[in-house]
Tab-separated table of C-alpha atoms and ligand atoms in Angstrom:
chain	number	residue	atom	x	y	z
A	214	UNK	CA	1.219	25.028	-26.395
A	215	UNK	CA	0.633	24.891	-22.562
A	216	UNK	CA	3.459	27.688	-22.035
A	217	UNK	CA	3.670	26.502	-18.217
A	218	UNK	CA	4.695	23.196	-18.648
A	219	UNK	CA	7.547	24.475	-20.969
A	220	UNK	CA	8.972	26.728	-18.312
A	221	UNK	CA	8.555	24.832	-15.150
A	222	UNK	CA	11.153	22.680	-13.878
A	223	UNK	CA	11.258	19.491	-13.499
A	224	UNK	CA	10.585	17.767	-10.112
A	225	UNK	CA	13.060	15.659	-9.735
A	226	UNK	CA	16.138	13.700	-11.445
A	227	UNK	CA	17.274	10.063	-10.085
A	228	UNK	CA	20.575	9.127	-10.954
A	229	UNK	CA	21.713	5.135	-10.599
A	230	UNK	CA	24.738	3.281	-12.191
A	231	UNK	CA	22.028	0.388	-12.883
A	232	UNK	CA	18.830	1.330	-14.615
A	233	UNK	CA	17.136	-1.524	-15.974
A	234	UNK	CA	15.849	-0.432	-19.465
A	235	UNK	CA	14.893	-2.440	-22.120
A	236	UNK	CA	18.046	-2.478	-23.482
A	237	UNK	CA	19.627	-3.575	-20.027
A	238	UNK	CA	21.420	-1.902	-17.045
A	239	UNK	CA	22.421	1.117	-17.849
A	240	UNK	CA	23.716	3.815	-15.859
A	241	UNK	CA	21.574	6.718	-16.240
A	242	UNK	CA	19.751	9.604	-14.823
A	243	UNK	CA	15.820	9.791	-14.944
A	244	UNK	CA	14.450	13.087	-15.540
A	245	UNK	CA	10.862	13.098	-13.869
A	246	UNK	CA	7.388	15.694	-13.942
A	247	UNK	CA	4.469	15.523	-13.112
A	248	UNK	CA	5.018	11.615	-12.303
A	249	UNK	CA	5.724	11.203	-15.641
A	250	UNK	CA	9.502	10.440	-17.277
A	251	UNK	CA	10.235	13.545	-19.381
A	252	UNK	CA	14.028	11.785	-19.733
A	253	UNK	CA	16.058	9.344	-20.002
A	254	UNK	CA	20.427	10.864	-19.568
A	255	UNK	CA	23.385	9.260	-20.037
A	256	UNK	CA	25.741	8.680	-16.578
A	257	UNK	CA	24.650	10.904	-13.246
A	258	UNK	CA	23.555	14.515	-14.228
A	259	UNK	CA	21.482	17.080	-11.964
A	260	UNK	CA	19.599	20.040	-13.230
A	261	UNK	CA	20.379	23.476	-11.814
A	262	UNK	CA	17.555	23.861	-9.170
A	263	UNK	CA	15.989	20.512	-9.486
A	264	UNK	CA	16.133	18.145	-6.342
A	265	UNK	CA	18.249	14.939	-6.928
A	266	UNK	CA	18.360	11.786	-5.921
A	267	UNK	CA	21.221	9.363	-6.298
A	268	UNK	CA	20.651	5.823	-5.535
A	269	UNK	CA	24.296	4.617	-6.779
A	270	UNK	CA	24.648	1.078	-7.947
A	271	UNK	CA	21.275	0.124	-6.417
A	272	UNK	CA	19.176	-1.470	-9.080
A	273	UNK	CA	16.411	1.429	-10.488
A	274	UNK	CA	14.082	-0.976	-12.054
A	275	UNK	CA	9.677	-0.702	-13.109
A	276	UNK	CA	7.578	-0.736	-9.700
A	277	UNK	CA	5.986	-3.934	-9.771
A	278	UNK	CA	2.255	-4.589	-10.853
A	279	UNK	CA	0.090	-7.427	-8.934
A	280	UNK	CA	-2.950	-7.754	-10.433
A	281	UNK	CA	-4.152	-10.035	-7.915
A	282	UNK	CA	-5.084	-8.955	-4.583
A	283	UNK	CA	-7.881	-9.947	-2.121
A	284	UNK	CA	-8.459	-6.403	-0.536
A	285	UNK	CA	-11.789	-7.615	1.554
A	286	UNK	CA	-12.661	-3.323	1.765
A	287	UNK	CA	-15.189	-2.505	2.534
A	288	UNK	CA	-16.958	-4.839	4.747
A	289	UNK	CA	-14.367	-7.310	5.770
A	290	UNK	CA	-11.874	-4.433	6.805
A	291	UNK	CA	-10.573	-7.011	9.568
A	292	UNK	CA	-9.233	-8.983	7.504
A	293	UNK	CA	-7.464	-6.795	5.125
A	294	UNK	CA	-8.096	-2.973	3.953
A	295	UNK	CA	-7.057	-0.534	1.127
A	296	UNK	CA	-4.989	1.249	3.395
A	297	UNK	CA	-3.020	-1.222	5.409
A	298	UNK	CA	-2.264	-3.445	1.803
A	299	UNK	CA	-1.448	-0.450	-0.266
A	300	UNK	CA	1.133	0.206	2.214
A	301	UNK	CA	2.668	-3.613	2.607
A	302	UNK	CA	2.516	-3.200	-1.363
A	303	UNK	CA	5.390	0.520	-1.651
A	304	UNK	CA	7.055	-1.377	1.248
A	305	UNK	CA	7.777	-4.212	-1.284
A	306	UNK	CA	8.344	-2.425	-4.319
A	307	UNK	CA	4.678	-3.153	-5.966
A	308	UNK	CA	3.719	0.348	-7.181
A	309	UNK	CA	-0.065	-0.686	-8.366
A	310	UNK	CA	-2.091	-4.066	-7.213
A	311	UNK	CA	-5.609	-5.301	-8.748
A	312	UNK	CA	-8.446	-6.015	-6.025
A	313	UNK	CA	-10.138	-8.524	-6.259
A	314	UNK	CA	-14.607	-9.055	-6.590
A	315	UNK	CA	-15.059	-11.513	-3.683
A	316	UNK	CA	-13.818	-10.777	-0.601
A	317	UNK	CA	-15.820	-7.146	0.395
A	318	UNK	CA	-19.159	-6.639	1.248
A	319	UNK	CA	-20.668	-6.232	-1.020
A	320	UNK	CA	-19.131	-7.960	-3.623
A	321	UNK	CA	-18.396	-6.217	-6.491
A	322	UNK	CA	-20.812	-7.550	-8.851
A	323	UNK	CA	-22.785	-4.508	-10.185
A	324	UNK	CA	-22.212	-1.173	-10.941
A	325	UNK	CA	-23.519	0.124	-7.725
A	326	UNK	CA	-21.275	-2.239	-5.716
A	327	UNK	CA	-19.006	-1.268	-7.365
A	328	UNK	CA	-18.843	2.441	-6.863
A	329	UNK	CA	-19.251	1.642	-3.292
A	330	UNK	CA	-15.972	-0.764	-3.544
A	331	UNK	CA	-14.401	3.273	-5.228
A	332	UNK	CA	-15.988	5.345	-2.647
A	333	UNK	CA	-14.343	2.994	0.339
A	334	UNK	CA	-11.132	3.825	-1.343
A	335	UNK	CA	-11.063	7.445	-0.595
A	336	UNK	CA	-7.849	8.776	1.062
A	337	UNK	CA	-6.120	5.258	1.317
A	338	UNK	CA	-4.263	4.261	-1.379
A	339	UNK	CA	-0.651	4.620	-1.073
A	340	UNK	CA	0.037	2.451	-4.411
A	341	UNK	CA	-2.411	2.176	-7.618
A	342	UNK	CA	-5.109	0.473	-7.803
A	343	UNK	CA	-7.328	-1.265	-10.460
A	344	UNK	CA	-10.196	-3.505	-9.704
A	345	UNK	CA	-11.685	-6.858	-11.104
A	346	UNK	CA	-15.604	-6.776	-11.189
A	347	UNK	CA	-17.193	-10.027	-10.553
A	348	UNK	CA	-19.380	-12.916	-12.331
A	349	UNK	CA	-21.853	-15.166	-10.630
A	350	UNK	CA	-24.579	-16.777	-11.596
A	351	UNK	CA	-27.569	-14.498	-13.117
A	352	UNK	CA	-25.991	-11.292	-12.800
A	353	UNK	CA	-24.204	-11.407	-16.836
A	354	UNK	CA	-27.537	-8.765	-17.437
A	355	UNK	CA	-25.524	-6.517	-15.015
A	356	UNK	CA	-21.997	-7.067	-16.673
A	357	UNK	CA	-22.692	-4.417	-19.255
A	358	UNK	CA	-22.556	-1.773	-16.923
A	359	UNK	CA	-19.640	-3.025	-14.313
A	360	UNK	CA	-17.695	-3.426	-17.803
A	361	UNK	CA	-18.303	0.452	-18.692
A	362	UNK	CA	-17.891	1.839	-14.649
A	363	UNK	CA	-14.308	0.496	-15.736
A	364	UNK	CA	-13.516	-2.919	-13.920
A	365	UNK	CA	-10.015	-3.963	-16.079
A	366	UNK	CA	-12.307	-7.583	-16.538
A	367	UNK	CA	-14.514	-9.966	-14.586
A	368	UNK	CA	-13.218	-12.278	-12.357
A	369	UNK	CA	-15.058	-16.125	-12.373
A	370	UNK	CA	-15.054	-19.149	-10.333
A	371	UNK	CA	-15.369	-22.795	-11.268
A	372	UNK	CA	-15.442	-24.628	-7.674
A	373	UNK	CA	-16.493	-22.578	-4.067
A	374	UNK	CA	-14.711	-19.510	-3.867
A	375	UNK	CA	-15.007	-19.354	0.193
A	376	UNK	CA	-17.242	-16.683	-0.108
A	377	UNK	CA	-20.917	-17.150	-0.293
A	378	UNK	CA	-22.269	-13.892	-1.351
A	379	UNK	CA	-19.833	-15.126	-4.831
A	380	UNK	CA	-21.114	-18.007	-5.896
A	381	UNK	CA	-19.110	-20.290	-8.420
A	382	UNK	CA	-20.653	-20.550	-12.254
A	383	UNK	CA	-21.067	-23.158	-13.935
A	384	UNK	CA	-20.257	-23.940	-17.939
A	385	UNK	CA	-23.977	-22.878	-19.128
A	386	UNK	CA	-23.229	-19.241	-16.568
A	387	UNK	CA	-19.790	-18.515	-19.140
A	388	UNK	CA	-21.834	-19.769	-21.726
A	389	UNK	CA	-24.220	-16.974	-21.173
A	390	UNK	CA	-21.715	-13.828	-19.583
A	391	UNK	CA	-18.832	-14.533	-22.515
A	392	UNK	CA	-19.927	-12.721	-25.734
A	393	UNK	CA	-21.056	-10.018	-23.136
A	394	UNK	CA	-16.597	-9.983	-22.016
A	395	UNK	CA	-15.466	-10.448	-25.768
A	396	UNK	CA	-17.183	-7.392	-27.278
A	397	UNK	CA	-15.432	-5.604	-24.344
A	398	UNK	CA	-12.470	-7.034	-25.039
A	399	UNK	CA	-11.400	-7.454	-21.454
A	400	UNK	CA	-9.981	-10.541	-19.457
A	401	UNK	CA	-12.243	-13.181	-17.830
A	402	UNK	CA	-10.019	-14.811	-15.131
A	403	UNK	CA	-11.095	-17.487	-13.923
A	404	UNK	CA	-10.206	-19.967	-10.870
A	405	UNK	CA	-9.812	-23.304	-12.758
A	406	UNK	CA	-10.755	-26.286	-10.620
A	407	UNK	CA	-13.026	-28.712	-10.970
A	408	UNK	CA	-14.069	-30.268	-8.187
A	409	UNK	CA	-14.877	-34.248	-8.682
A	410	UNK	CA	-15.676	-37.141	-5.693
A	411	UNK	CA	-12.041	-39.200	-5.191
A	412	UNK	CA	-10.905	-40.991	-2.002
A	413	UNK	CA	-8.502	-38.075	-1.332
A	414	UNK	CA	-11.106	-36.281	-0.499
A	415	UNK	CA	-12.110	-39.091	2.825
A	416	UNK	CA	-8.570	-39.630	3.931
A	417	UNK	CA	-8.367	-35.915	4.309
A	418	UNK	CA	-11.894	-35.684	5.979
A	419	UNK	CA	-9.855	-38.492	8.489
A	420	UNK	CA	-6.783	-36.199	9.244
A	421	UNK	CA	-7.196	-33.109	8.568
A	422	UNK	CA	-3.534	-31.120	10.010
A	423	UNK	CA	-2.113	-33.699	7.782
A	424	UNK	CA	-0.169	-30.807	4.280
A	425	UNK	CA	0.027	-34.214	2.512
A	426	UNK	CA	-3.799	-35.586	3.098
A	427	UNK	CA	-4.765	-31.599	1.992
A	428	UNK	CA	-2.623	-31.567	-1.191
A	429	UNK	CA	-4.149	-35.227	-2.387
A	430	UNK	CA	-7.877	-34.114	-1.826
A	431	UNK	CA	-7.023	-31.539	-4.392
A	432	UNK	CA	-5.710	-33.686	-7.735
A	433	UNK	CA	-4.028	-32.000	-10.183
A	434	UNK	CA	-6.652	-33.430	-12.461
A	435	UNK	CA	-9.016	-30.711	-11.095
A	436	UNK	CA	-7.402	-27.691	-12.285
A	437	UNK	CA	-6.622	-29.769	-15.856
A	438	UNK	CA	-10.141	-30.120	-16.559
A	439	UNK	CA	-11.021	-26.950	-15.706
A	440	UNK	CA	-8.227	-25.679	-17.679
A	441	UNK	CA	-9.460	-27.651	-20.933
A	442	UNK	CA	-13.119	-26.210	-20.679
A	443	UNK	CA	-12.154	-22.910	-20.752
A	444	UNK	CA	-9.890	-23.243	-23.918
A	445	UNK	CA	-12.724	-24.474	-25.130
A	446	UNK	CA	-14.823	-21.688	-24.349
A	447	UNK	CA	-11.814	-19.334	-25.406
A	448	UNK	CA	-11.870	-20.226	-28.846
A	449	UNK	CA	-15.493	-20.839	-29.223
A	450	UNK	CA	-15.636	-16.860	-27.591
A	451	UNK	CA	-12.900	-15.750	-29.194
A	452	UNK	CA	-12.780	-14.056	-25.970
A	453	UNK	CA	-9.560	-13.130	-23.783
A	454	UNK	CA	-9.175	-15.884	-21.026
A	455	UNK	CA	-7.040	-15.471	-17.845
A	456	UNK	CA	-6.219	-19.005	-16.014
A	457	UNK	CA	-5.352	-17.543	-12.852
A	458	UNK	CA	-2.660	-19.010	-9.589
A	459	UNK	CA	-1.855	-22.001	-12.502
A	460	UNK	CA	-0.308	-24.681	-9.815
A	461	UNK	CA	-0.924	-28.214	-11.563
A	462	UNK	CA	2.129	-28.509	-14.332
A	463	UNK	CA	-0.231	-31.071	-15.970
A	464	UNK	CA	-1.896	-28.332	-17.801
A	465	UNK	CA	1.244	-26.546	-19.389
A	466	UNK	CA	1.517	-28.623	-22.224
A	467	UNK	CA	-2.336	-28.056	-23.084
A	468	UNK	CA	-1.699	-24.234	-22.370
A	469	UNK	CA	1.037	-24.236	-24.941
A	470	UNK	CA	-0.468	-25.668	-27.764
A	471	UNK	CA	-3.294	-23.721	-26.991
A	472	UNK	CA	-1.198	-20.715	-26.705
A	473	UNK	CA	0.426	-21.534	-29.946
A	474	UNK	CA	-2.606	-21.634	-31.831
A	475	UNK	CA	-3.041	-18.514	-30.961
A	476	UNK	CA	-6.079	-17.952	-28.996
A	477	UNK	CA	-6.374	-14.596	-26.626
A	478	UNK	CA	-5.033	-16.979	-23.081
A	479	UNK	CA	-2.624	-16.098	-20.622
A	480	UNK	CA	-1.324	-17.899	-17.580
A	481	UNK	CA	-0.197	-16.490	-14.244
A	482	UNK	CA	0.985	-18.348	-11.245
A	483	UNK	CA	2.384	-17.510	-7.792
A	484	UNK	CA	5.390	-17.244	-5.894
A	485	UNK	CA	4.208	-20.049	-2.987
A	486	UNK	CA	4.025	-22.258	-6.005
A	487	UNK	CA	7.477	-21.966	-6.994
A	488	UNK	CA	9.326	-20.928	-3.873
A	489	UNK	CA	7.869	-23.478	-1.808
A	490	UNK	CA	7.033	-26.996	-2.067
A	491	UNK	CA	4.670	-29.884	-0.449
A	492	UNK	CA	7.504	-32.237	0.512
A	493	UNK	CA	8.728	-29.645	3.701
A	494	UNK	CA	5.888	-28.180	4.356
A	495	UNK	CA	4.759	-29.125	7.924
A	496	UNK	CA	1.800	-30.526	9.079
A	497	UNK	CA	-0.973	-28.388	11.208
A	498	UNK	CA	0.485	-25.123	9.851
A	499	UNK	CA	-2.492	-23.446	8.186
A	500	UNK	CA	-0.117	-20.492	6.530
A	501	UNK	CA	0.795	-22.797	4.107
A	502	UNK	CA	-3.066	-23.573	2.755
A	503	UNK	CA	-4.008	-22.205	-0.418
A	504	UNK	CA	-6.153	-23.116	-3.576
A	505	UNK	CA	-4.988	-25.135	-5.879
A	506	UNK	CA	-2.150	-26.031	-3.141
A	507	UNK	CA	1.061	-26.068	-3.413
A	508	UNK	CA	2.608	-29.241	-4.872
A	509	UNK	CA	5.630	-31.339	-5.487
A	510	UNK	CA	9.072	-30.414	-6.208
A	511	UNK	CA	9.390	-32.211	-9.178
A	512	UNK	CA	5.564	-30.132	-10.026
A	513	UNK	CA	6.852	-27.108	-9.155
A	514	UNK	CA	10.041	-27.567	-11.520
A	515	UNK	CA	8.166	-27.706	-14.660
A	516	UNK	CA	6.081	-24.143	-13.498
A	517	UNK	CA	9.466	-22.681	-13.739
A	518	UNK	CA	10.499	-23.980	-16.868
A	519	UNK	CA	7.214	-23.141	-17.678
A	520	UNK	CA	7.712	-19.561	-16.837
A	521	UNK	CA	11.352	-19.287	-18.618
A	522	UNK	CA	9.048	-20.692	-22.221
A	523	UNK	CA	6.597	-18.052	-21.342
A	524	UNK	CA	3.616	-19.971	-20.913
A	525	UNK	CA	3.388	-18.958	-18.148
A	526	UNK	CA	3.107	-15.400	-18.930
A	527	UNK	CA	3.714	-13.679	-15.436
A	528	UNK	CA	3.667	-14.258	-11.924
A	529	UNK	CA	1.012	-12.193	-8.842
A	530	UNK	CA	0.916	-12.971	-5.382
A	531	UNK	CA	-2.840	-13.457	-4.976
A	532	UNK	CA	-2.544	-11.912	-1.489
A	533	UNK	CA	-5.480	-13.339	0.530
A	534	UNK	CA	-5.865	-12.678	4.313
A	535	UNK	CA	-7.594	-13.915	7.091
A	536	UNK	CA	-7.824	-13.040	11.097
A	537	UNK	CA	-6.321	-15.416	12.952
A	538	UNK	CA	-9.016	-16.919	14.280
A	539	UNK	CA	-9.821	-17.833	10.752
A	540	UNK	CA	-6.746	-18.736	9.636
A	541	UNK	CA	-7.011	-21.506	12.648
A	542	UNK	CA	-3.534	-20.979	13.829
A	543	UNK	CA	-4.546	-22.745	16.922
A	544	UNK	CA	-5.498	-25.661	16.055
A	545	UNK	CA	-3.763	-26.866	12.890
A	546	UNK	CA	-6.846	-27.966	11.072
A	547	UNK	CA	-6.712	-27.174	7.389
A	548	UNK	CA	-9.899	-28.576	6.417
A	549	UNK	CA	-11.135	-25.466	9.008
A	550	UNK	CA	-8.677	-22.728	8.197
A	551	UNK	CA	-9.563	-20.395	5.609
A	552	UNK	CA	-7.259	-20.889	2.463
A	553	UNK	CA	-5.293	-18.234	1.192
A	554	UNK	CA	-1.563	-16.713	1.793
A	555	UNK	CA	-0.639	-13.343	2.939
A	556	UNK	CA	2.971	-12.556	0.763
A	557	UNK	CA	1.973	-9.315	-0.702
A	558	UNK	CA	5.330	-7.260	0.513
A	559	UNK	CA	7.696	-9.615	0.217
A	560	UNK	CA	7.216	-11.301	-3.884
A	561	UNK	CA	9.945	-9.368	-5.559
A	562	UNK	CA	12.483	-10.649	-3.125
A	563	UNK	CA	10.644	-14.660	-3.359
A	564	UNK	CA	11.247	-14.735	-6.399
A	565	UNK	CA	14.458	-13.459	-7.192
A	566	UNK	CA	15.700	-16.076	-4.652
A	567	UNK	CA	13.869	-18.768	-5.965
A	568	UNK	CA	14.617	-17.422	-9.528
A	569	UNK	CA	17.900	-16.146	-9.601
A	570	UNK	CA	18.379	-20.186	-9.068
A	571	UNK	CA	16.945	-21.541	-11.605
A	572	UNK	CA	19.234	-18.695	-13.923
A	573	UNK	CA	16.826	-15.753	-14.699
A	574	UNK	CA	18.257	-12.625	-15.629
A	575	UNK	CA	16.269	-9.618	-13.562
A	576	UNK	CA	15.406	-8.613	-17.424
A	577	UNK	CA	13.125	-11.456	-17.153
A	578	UNK	CA	12.084	-10.839	-13.110
A	579	UNK	CA	11.237	-6.690	-14.270
A	580	UNK	CA	9.006	-8.722	-17.259
A	581	UNK	CA	7.443	-11.012	-15.268
A	582	UNK	CA	6.536	-9.152	-12.077
A	583	UNK	CA	5.509	-5.934	-14.561
A	584	UNK	CA	5.754	-5.307	-17.939
A	585	UNK	CA	3.834	-8.465	-18.803
A	586	UNK	CA	1.098	-7.951	-15.749
A	587	UNK	CA	0.976	-3.634	-17.294
A	588	UNK	CA	-0.185	-5.218	-20.627
A	589	UNK	CA	-2.297	-7.857	-19.081
A	590	UNK	CA	-4.296	-4.950	-17.321
A	591	UNK	CA	-4.182	-2.550	-20.423
A	592	UNK	CA	-2.205	-0.327	-19.241
A	593	UNK	CA	1.051	-1.306	-21.436
A	594	UNK	CA	1.601	2.328	-22.985
A	595	UNK	CA	2.197	3.911	-19.312
A	596	UNK	CA	3.599	1.383	-17.076
A	597	UNK	CA	6.140	-1.822	-16.374
A	598	UNK	CA	8.455	-0.066	-18.559
A	599	UNK	CA	11.665	2.767	-17.891
A	600	UNK	CA	10.578	4.912	-21.084
A	601	UNK	CA	10.462	8.373	-21.941
A	602	UNK	CA	6.389	9.157	-21.310
A	603	UNK	CA	6.449	6.468	-19.168
A	604	UNK	CA	4.516	7.017	-15.600
A	605	UNK	CA	7.080	7.189	-12.907
A	606	UNK	CA	6.467	4.117	-10.669
A	607	UNK	CA	10.161	2.818	-9.856
A	608	UNK	CA	11.490	0.713	-7.346
A	609	UNK	CA	14.916	0.920	-5.783
A	610	UNK	CA	16.418	-2.120	-4.697
A	611	UNK	CA	19.715	-4.456	-3.844
A	612	UNK	CA	19.520	-7.979	-5.573
A	613	UNK	CA	22.337	-8.982	-4.077
A	614	UNK	CA	21.229	-7.878	-0.131
A	615	UNK	CA	19.863	-11.007	2.279
A	616	UNK	CA	17.620	-9.790	4.951
A	617	UNK	CA	15.724	-12.291	7.130
A	618	UNK	CA	11.716	-11.608	7.159
A	619	UNK	CA	10.677	-10.168	10.254
A	620	UNK	CA	6.950	-9.868	11.853
A	621	UNK	CA	7.978	-6.623	12.464
A	622	UNK	CA	8.631	-5.406	8.728
A	623	UNK	CA	5.494	-6.814	8.242
A	624	UNK	CA	2.487	-4.209	7.104
A	625	UNK	CA	-0.626	-5.581	5.983
A	626	UNK	CA	-3.234	-5.967	8.609
A	627	UNK	CA	-2.044	-9.483	9.834
A	628	UNK	CA	1.478	-10.118	10.483
A	629	UNK	CA	0.680	-14.027	9.463
A	630	UNK	CA	3.064	-15.228	6.120
A	631	UNK	CA	4.393	-18.554	5.478
A	632	UNK	CA	7.898	-16.250	4.723
A	633	UNK	CA	8.226	-14.914	8.501
A	634	UNK	CA	11.649	-16.327	9.151
A	635	UNK	CA	12.728	-16.778	5.803
A	636	UNK	CA	16.501	-15.543	4.710
A	637	UNK	CA	15.950	-14.091	0.742
A	638	UNK	CA	17.700	-12.072	-1.844
A	639	UNK	CA	17.071	-8.853	-2.709
A	640	UNK	CA	16.165	-5.884	-0.172
A	641	UNK	CA	14.015	-2.846	-1.613
A	642	UNK	CA	15.524	0.163	-0.849
A	643	UNK	CA	12.827	2.978	-2.404
A	644	UNK	CA	9.958	3.228	-3.557
A	645	UNK	CA	7.721	5.762	-6.128
A	646	UNK	CA	4.318	6.106	-7.184
A	647	UNK	CA	4.039	8.627	-10.037
A	648	UNK	CA	6.886	10.394	-9.232
A	649	UNK	CA	6.657	10.966	-5.191
A	650	UNK	CA	9.186	9.066	-3.107
A	651	UNK	CA	6.758	6.976	-1.073
A	652	UNK	CA	9.001	4.213	0.648
A	653	UNK	CA	12.578	4.892	1.797
A	654	UNK	CA	14.361	1.823	4.354
A	655	UNK	CA	11.714	0.728	6.477
A	656	UNK	CA	9.597	3.684	6.316
A	657	UNK	CA	6.237	4.568	4.800
A	658	UNK	CA	6.967	8.050	4.193
A	659	UNK	CA	4.556	9.332	1.957
A	660	UNK	CA	1.197	10.453	1.394
A	661	UNK	CA	-1.711	8.227	0.491
A	662	UNK	CA	-1.541	10.014	-3.099
A	663	UNK	CA	-1.912	6.581	-5.682
A	664	UNK	CA	-4.369	6.809	-8.470
A	665	UNK	CA	-7.827	4.533	-9.399
A	666	UNK	CA	-7.212	2.636	-12.347
A	667	UNK	CA	-10.170	2.814	-14.721
A	668	UNK	CA	-10.581	0.890	-17.893
A	669	UNK	CA	-8.839	2.436	-20.793
A	670	UNK	CA	-11.138	2.823	-23.596
A	671	UNK	CA	-9.304	0.843	-26.837
B	73	ZN	ZN1	-7.409	-15.174	-5.590
């Protein structure tokens, strides 16, 4: 036995009267050693010679995991980068992110480009960071080596991705690639929209600053057709399929049936599809532009219900920023503006503000924003729960405290977010990554010591 470990003292204890455990809220003290939760003690306790934190009645919860983040580094760091985004993450109680393969240059579509990406993270990660690889037409032969290098899964688009170096795939491309993705037992993440000509496209061209025209140009049927295609391929190849950023409620019944039949299918949606509704979005404001679009209130109410029923597995941001020039802030032209919403730092309060009105519990929010995402990325045995032996990735927050989103508090690169000025419930007080306090009351206080999350073989 390693005597050193036996004899050394724990690194820290943290007490809260409201620790969110698997058995609900408990008054407990966490004993932290070497980045992990070593022990859960009842009530308030301190240990001789061990530093202690007492956060009183603030909620102590597993840190959030956001598996849908466009970091854009290397190559497009003027849009966003690892340092700024991971600082924003910890300011929002997010302790792990997973980066999308497409907005960097080069795009992450081979083992070599993935190695370049890993290099670009050095000394910059304030939170743990994993990576998705990309499937594009013609790179199926490179997937095996890319997967072996440690990506957590493979992402593909069924419609134009916005990045020319990352073209979308067809059904034929998917058929070539899915056997190897299935063999690796990792998920295939799909942007599920299949474009079809219809009158709404020309109407939007004529009226490019109208939000309703933008919405009309990307109907629910595009998503529903793409989801139907992916459900069929999921069944045929017995390959894990994950629908990213579901916005159309028209797909829910089909997804419910497919999941009930035992298919390895998972689904995410994003805070913007739940918090906002199309009826309230002003024309000429490009901060709300994303694809698929934010839909009508009636649609979004059904997304909330699907979260409650487990048809949608979890909520992640799809944080996808760009420069103010590309966002066309000045002209308000929704057609020309980059599609993508910057929101990472505010996902917890945004979701909680909406969810408390919908009758969700704190335990449900923790599952939807942490434990369920941990399972999805293959880290369910070390992340997403406050449990003995689990990583001490934690958030301390006050679900009852309201605050106004202030541009000055934004840690991500460009202070452009549709949430600026919103009054939200749930201020983040402290964030711990690997047992170290890295954020407290508005200030990043830790060093960039986040870990790289590579695929765990099973
Ligand atoms: Zn995305």
